[in-house]
Amino acid sequence: MRSVIQRVSGASVAVDKETLSSIDKGLLVLLGVEEGDTDKDALYMADKICKLRIFEDEDGKMNINIKDAGGEIIVVSQFTLLGDARGQNRPSFIRAAKPQEADELYLKLVERINQNGIKAKTGKFQTHMMVSLVNDGPVTILLDSNKTF
């Protein structure tokens, strides 16, 4: 499971020009579910996202997590994070999990974030979404549940 986490001062997700979710201060998480990922990967990723200390404290150091910063999270499923373009110009997505499996793990991750006391909003699985954000910092963190980076 892979994610791109962006600290934002605002973000939203729309489908067909209708806003589904929006937040002010918080995190926008783009999530890719890989073939072979399990509940363990979803729980690890959710807990790691919740514990990341990437918000500034009173001294201007990134030392505060999302809950302590009073922020919210939008999680957007994005299978293209598993794209492999190393050998060609058209990425291969064969490592991405099948839609039903990916959706189950995506929802498990969102549920776990909510269980951690943080409001998690979502996009709409398997639709063409328009994602808008104002990256604060900019701060962008990459996570992989297999810890390959």
C-alpha positions as a printed Julia matrix, in Angstrom:
149×3 Matrix{Float64}:
   0.0    0.0     0.0
   1.34   3.38   -0.97
   0.33   6.87   -0.07
   1.23  10.42   -0.9
   0.43  12.63    2.08
   0.21  16.37    1.6
  -0.19  18.88    4.4
  -2.82  21.31    3.21
  -4.43  24.57    4.25
  -7.44  23.47    2.17
  -8.48  20.6    -0.09
 -11.57  19.32   -1.83
 -12.76  16.45   -4.01
 -15.45  16.85   -6.66
 -17.22  14.51   -9.08
 -19.15  15.97  -12.0
 -18.58  19.47  -10.59
 -20.25  18.51   -7.28
 -18.05  18.79   -4.19
 -18.09  15.54   -2.23
 -15.63  16.46    0.52
 -13.69  19.48    1.62
 -11.41  20.4     4.51
  -9.48  23.37    5.71
  -6.27  22.58    7.65
  -5.33  18.95    7.42
  -4.0   16.22    5.19
  -4.84  15.1     1.68
  -3.95  11.41    1.34
  -3.72   9.77   -2.07
  -3.87   6.01   -1.49
  -2.84   3.17   -3.79
  -3.7   -0.4    -2.82
  -1.36  -3.07   -4.15
  -2.17  -6.66   -5.05
  -1.42  -8.72   -1.94
  -2.09  -5.92    0.56
  -4.0   -7.02    3.66
  -5.8   -5.53    6.64
  -2.37  -5.29    8.28
  -1.2   -2.87    5.57
  -4.34  -0.73    5.9
  -4.03  -0.52    9.7
  -0.3    0.24    9.54
  -0.86   2.99    6.96
  -3.77   4.56    8.86
  -1.9    4.58   12.15
   1.25   5.97   10.54
  -0.71   8.78    8.85
  -2.34   9.67   12.18
   0.98   9.73   14.04
   3.03  11.67   11.47
   4.35  14.82   13.13
   4.31  17.18   10.17
   2.52  20.18   11.63
   4.51  23.0    13.18
   4.68  23.59   16.91
   5.02  27.03   18.55
   8.74  27.01   17.66
   8.06  26.41   13.97
   9.32  22.81   14.05
   7.34  19.95   12.52
   6.48  18.25   15.79
   2.65  18.0    15.91
   0.42  15.24   14.51
  -2.9   15.78   12.71
  -5.05  15.17   15.79
  -3.12  17.61   17.97
  -3.16  20.15   15.12
  -6.97  19.92   15.0
  -7.03  18.99   11.33
  -9.06  16.69    9.14
  -8.11  14.21    6.43
  -9.4   13.53    2.94
  -8.44  10.08    1.61
  -8.62   9.62   -2.17
  -8.16   6.2    -3.76
  -5.59   6.41   -6.55
  -4.55   3.17   -8.23
  -2.07   5.06  -10.42
   0.32   5.24   -7.46
   1.12   1.61   -8.34
   1.96   2.5   -11.94
   5.28   1.18  -13.2
   6.81   3.26  -16.0
  10.4    2.04  -15.64
  10.5    0.1   -18.91
   8.07   1.98  -21.07
   6.31   5.29  -21.55
   2.83   3.88  -20.87
   2.68   2.82  -17.22
   1.64  -0.69  -16.28
  -0.86  -1.0   -13.44
  -0.71  -4.77  -12.95
   0.5   -4.32   -9.35
  -2.67  -2.44   -8.39
  -5.21  -4.46   -6.43
  -8.49  -5.49   -8.04
 -11.25  -2.9    -7.41
 -13.27  -4.89   -4.84
 -10.17  -5.76   -2.8
  -8.84  -2.2    -3.05
 -12.15  -0.66   -1.98
 -12.39  -2.91    1.09
  -8.88  -1.95    2.25
  -9.44   1.71    1.4
 -12.57   1.75    3.58
 -10.75  -0.12    6.36
  -8.04   2.56    6.36
 -10.66   5.35    6.52
 -12.46   3.56    9.36
  -9.21   3.19   11.31
  -8.42   6.91   10.92
 -11.88   7.71   12.32
 -11.28   5.26   15.19
  -8.13   7.26   16.0
 -10.35  10.27   16.65
  -9.62  12.1    13.41
 -12.34  13.06   10.95
 -11.63  11.29    7.66
 -13.53  12.24    4.52
 -13.37  10.49    1.17
 -13.64  10.83   -2.55
 -15.75   8.4    -4.57
 -14.13   5.09   -5.39
 -13.73   4.23   -9.11
 -14.84   7.59  -10.44
 -13.11  10.42  -12.22
 -12.46  12.94   -9.45
 -11.21  16.49   -9.49
  -8.93  17.03   -6.52
  -7.99  20.55   -5.47
  -5.54  21.47   -2.76
  -3.34  24.17   -1.35
  -0.19  22.39   -0.22
   1.0   24.04    2.98
   4.78  24.31    3.16
   4.91  22.57    0.75
   5.0   19.37    2.8
   4.64  16.08    0.94
   5.47  12.69    2.46
   5.59   9.31    0.7
   4.72   6.14    2.62
   4.79   2.49    1.63
   3.49  -0.23    3.94
   6.29  -2.53    2.7
   8.75   0.2     3.68
  10.42   0.18    0.26
  10.94   3.94    0.64
